[in-house]
């Protein structure tokens, strides 16, 4: 079998946009999002949806996926002020039907691949956090913080002023 030079294929990145009419506005919707932008989108969703309990909240995943798709795939300009109130922005975009209209313009395989990548990334993070290596990393981080705190406490106790305060407190306690 003869090899074909990659450069002779004449490939070009898909930069096609589909136009969606919304009231008096024409919204452009990208048909393909370059991989760097997809990676940023996925990262933004995961970081924003990650709760303090070390898991991704599924409702937040939906909210931030919706917003990140609107930011990345459309030419709609959102101000920083608008982006601050995530729930209000999400409710406006979804309840008005705008998001459904934009989704109709995104190719199905593009949308499915994006959702699948987000889900796989979340699953991989969760699997890692609950693996032996993930648990050891957490313990190591906690131990490092504890060691730092112990050193700080030792330094504070070595300060003569703090030692005098500690003696006074102990004396008063009996």
Short mmCIF file of C-alpha atoms in Angstrom, two decimals:
data_model
loop_
_atom_site.label_atom_id
_atom_site.label_comp_id
_atom_site.label_asym_id
_atom_site.label_seq_id
_atom_site.Cartn_x
_atom_site.Cartn_y
_atom_site.Cartn_z
CA UNK A 1 0.00 0.00 0.00
CA UNK A 2 1.41 3.38 -1.02
CA UNK A 3 1.64 6.12 1.57
CA UNK A 4 -0.17 9.40 0.97
CA UNK A 5 1.40 12.63 2.19
CA UNK A 6 -0.70 14.30 4.85
CA UNK A 7 -0.09 17.73 3.32
CA UNK A 8 -1.53 16.55 -0.01
CA UNK A 9 -4.88 15.87 1.63
CA UNK A 10 -5.63 19.61 1.70
CA UNK A 11 -7.40 19.46 5.04
CA UNK A 12 -8.79 22.61 6.62
CA UNK A 13 -10.30 23.13 10.05
CA UNK A 14 -14.08 23.38 10.01
CA UNK A 15 -14.87 27.04 10.66
CA UNK A 16 -18.45 26.85 9.47
CA UNK A 17 -21.12 28.72 11.41
CA UNK A 18 -24.84 28.30 11.27
CA UNK A 19 -27.03 31.39 11.61
CA UNK A 20 -29.95 31.37 14.01
CA UNK A 21 -32.55 34.11 14.02
CA UNK A 22 -33.66 35.33 17.44
CA UNK A 23 -36.02 38.28 17.31
CA UNK A 24 -34.19 40.93 15.34
CA UNK A 25 -30.77 39.38 16.03
CA UNK A 26 -28.77 36.90 14.03
CA UNK A 27 -26.74 34.58 16.24
CA UNK A 28 -23.81 32.68 14.77
CA UNK A 29 -23.30 29.16 16.11
CA UNK A 30 -20.02 27.36 15.49
CA UNK A 31 -20.38 23.93 13.94
CA UNK A 32 -17.09 22.73 15.33
CA UNK A 33 -15.25 23.91 18.43
CA UNK A 34 -11.44 23.54 18.22
CA UNK A 35 -10.02 21.06 20.72
CA UNK A 36 -8.23 23.73 22.82
CA UNK A 37 -11.52 25.54 23.28
CA UNK A 38 -13.26 22.24 24.13
CA UNK A 39 -10.60 21.47 26.72
CA UNK A 40 -11.11 24.93 28.27
CA UNK A 41 -14.87 24.47 28.24
CA UNK A 42 -14.62 21.07 29.95
CA UNK A 43 -12.17 22.43 32.52
CA UNK A 44 -14.42 25.41 33.27
CA UNK A 45 -17.45 23.16 33.76
CA UNK A 46 -15.63 20.75 36.05
CA UNK A 47 -14.04 23.49 38.15
CA UNK A 48 -17.29 25.41 38.55
CA UNK A 49 -19.42 22.33 39.27
CA UNK A 50 -17.05 20.82 41.83
CA UNK A 51 -18.56 21.09 45.32
CA UNK A 52 -16.69 21.43 48.58
CA UNK A 53 -17.42 17.73 49.23
CA UNK A 54 -15.06 16.71 46.40
CA UNK A 55 -17.66 15.69 43.87
CA UNK A 56 -19.24 17.32 40.85
CA UNK A 57 -22.81 18.37 41.52
CA UNK A 58 -24.88 17.11 38.54
CA UNK A 59 -27.16 20.16 38.55
CA UNK A 60 -24.17 22.49 38.52
CA UNK A 61 -22.65 20.41 35.71
CA UNK A 62 -25.82 21.02 33.66
CA UNK A 63 -25.90 24.74 34.47
CA UNK A 64 -22.25 25.38 33.70
CA UNK A 65 -22.30 23.17 30.59
CA UNK A 66 -25.20 25.22 29.27
CA UNK A 67 -23.48 28.53 29.97
CA UNK A 68 -20.09 27.43 28.66
CA UNK A 69 -21.70 26.20 25.43
CA UNK A 70 -23.36 29.58 25.00
CA UNK A 71 -20.05 31.38 25.64
CA UNK A 72 -17.95 29.15 23.36
CA UNK A 73 -20.26 28.24 20.46
CA UNK A 74 -22.09 31.54 19.90
CA UNK A 75 -21.16 35.10 19.08
CA UNK A 76 -23.31 36.41 21.93
CA UNK A 77 -21.37 38.87 24.06
CA UNK A 78 -21.96 38.46 27.80
CA UNK A 79 -20.69 41.10 30.21
CA UNK A 80 -18.81 40.15 33.35
CA UNK A 81 -21.71 41.57 35.35
CA UNK A 82 -24.15 39.23 33.58
CA UNK A 83 -21.83 36.26 34.16
CA UNK A 84 -21.70 36.99 37.91
CA UNK A 85 -25.31 35.88 38.50
CA UNK A 86 -25.06 32.37 37.07
CA UNK A 87 -28.52 31.19 38.11
CA UNK A 88 -30.27 34.24 36.69
CA UNK A 89 -28.36 33.98 33.40
CA UNK A 90 -29.06 30.24 33.14
CA UNK A 91 -32.78 30.72 33.82
CA UNK A 92 -33.03 33.46 31.17
CA UNK A 93 -31.20 31.42 28.53
CA UNK A 94 -33.08 28.17 29.15
CA UNK A 95 -36.59 29.37 29.97
CA UNK A 96 -36.68 31.74 26.98
CA UNK A 97 -35.97 28.88 24.58
CA UNK A 98 -32.71 30.45 23.39
CA UNK A 99 -30.60 27.50 24.52
CA UNK A 100 -32.84 25.00 22.72
CA UNK A 101 -32.58 27.09 19.55
CA UNK A 102 -28.77 27.18 19.80
CA UNK A 103 -28.61 23.43 20.44
CA UNK A 104 -30.62 22.80 17.28
CA UNK A 105 -27.85 24.54 15.35
CA UNK A 106 -24.97 22.52 16.87
CA UNK A 107 -24.38 19.22 15.05
CA UNK A 108 -25.62 16.29 17.14
CA UNK A 109 -22.30 14.43 17.13
CA UNK A 110 -20.43 17.57 18.24
CA UNK A 111 -22.82 18.07 21.16
CA UNK A 112 -22.84 14.37 22.15
CA UNK A 113 -19.05 14.16 22.01
CA UNK A 114 -18.77 17.23 24.23
CA UNK A 115 -21.22 15.89 26.83
CA UNK A 116 -19.48 12.51 26.75
CA UNK A 117 -16.08 14.16 27.29
CA UNK A 118 -17.41 16.12 30.28
CA UNK A 119 -18.94 12.97 31.81
CA UNK A 120 -15.80 10.88 31.22
CA UNK A 121 -13.62 13.60 32.74
CA UNK A 122 -15.80 13.83 35.85
CA UNK A 123 -15.86 10.03 36.17
CA UNK A 124 -12.07 9.88 35.81
CA UNK A 125 -11.56 12.53 38.51
CA UNK A 126 -13.95 10.73 40.85
CA UNK A 127 -12.27 7.36 40.18
CA UNK A 128 -8.84 8.89 40.85
CA UNK A 129 -9.97 10.59 44.07
CA UNK A 130 -11.21 7.24 45.37
CA UNK A 131 -8.20 5.25 44.18
CA UNK A 132 -5.26 4.36 46.40
CA UNK A 133 -3.11 7.00 44.69
CA UNK A 134 -5.78 9.67 45.09
CA UNK A 135 -6.23 8.87 48.77
CA UNK A 136 -2.47 8.88 49.32
CA UNK A 137 -2.20 12.27 47.58
CA UNK A 138 -4.93 13.65 49.86
CA UNK A 139 -3.23 12.26 52.95
CA UNK A 140 0.12 13.64 51.77
CA UNK A 141 -1.38 17.08 51.22
CA UNK A 142 -3.12 17.00 54.61
CA UNK A 143 0.12 15.85 56.28
CA UNK A 144 2.11 18.64 54.59
CA UNK A 145 -0.40 21.20 55.83
CA UNK A 146 -0.32 19.68 59.32
CA UNK A 147 3.48 19.72 59.36
CA UNK A 148 3.46 23.37 58.34
CA UNK A 149 0.94 24.20 61.06
CA UNK A 150 2.99 22.30 63.69
CA UNK A 151 6.11 24.23 62.72
CA UNK A 152 4.19 27.50 62.98
CA UNK A 153 2.84 26.54 66.42
CA UNK A 154 6.33 25.62 67.58
CA UNK A 155 7.65 28.99 66.44
CA UNK A 156 4.83 30.82 68.23
CA UNK A 157 5.47 28.89 71.43
CA UNK A 158 9.17 29.74 71.23
CA UNK A 159 8.31 33.45 71.32
CA UNK A 160 8.84 34.64 74.95
CA UNK A 161 5.79 36.93 74.80
CA UNK A 162 3.54 34.07 73.76
CA UNK A 163 5.05 31.77 76.40
CA UNK A 164 4.25 34.34 79.11
CA UNK A 165 0.66 34.52 77.86
CA UNK A 166 0.41 30.73 77.91
CA UNK A 167 1.72 30.63 81.52
CA UNK A 168 -0.83 33.23 82.59
CA UNK A 169 -3.67 31.28 80.98
CA UNK A 170 -2.55 28.02 82.62
CA UNK A 171 -2.22 29.73 86.00
CA UNK A 172 -5.73 31.13 85.77
CA UNK A 173 -7.13 27.75 84.73
CA UNK A 174 -5.62 26.22 87.86
#
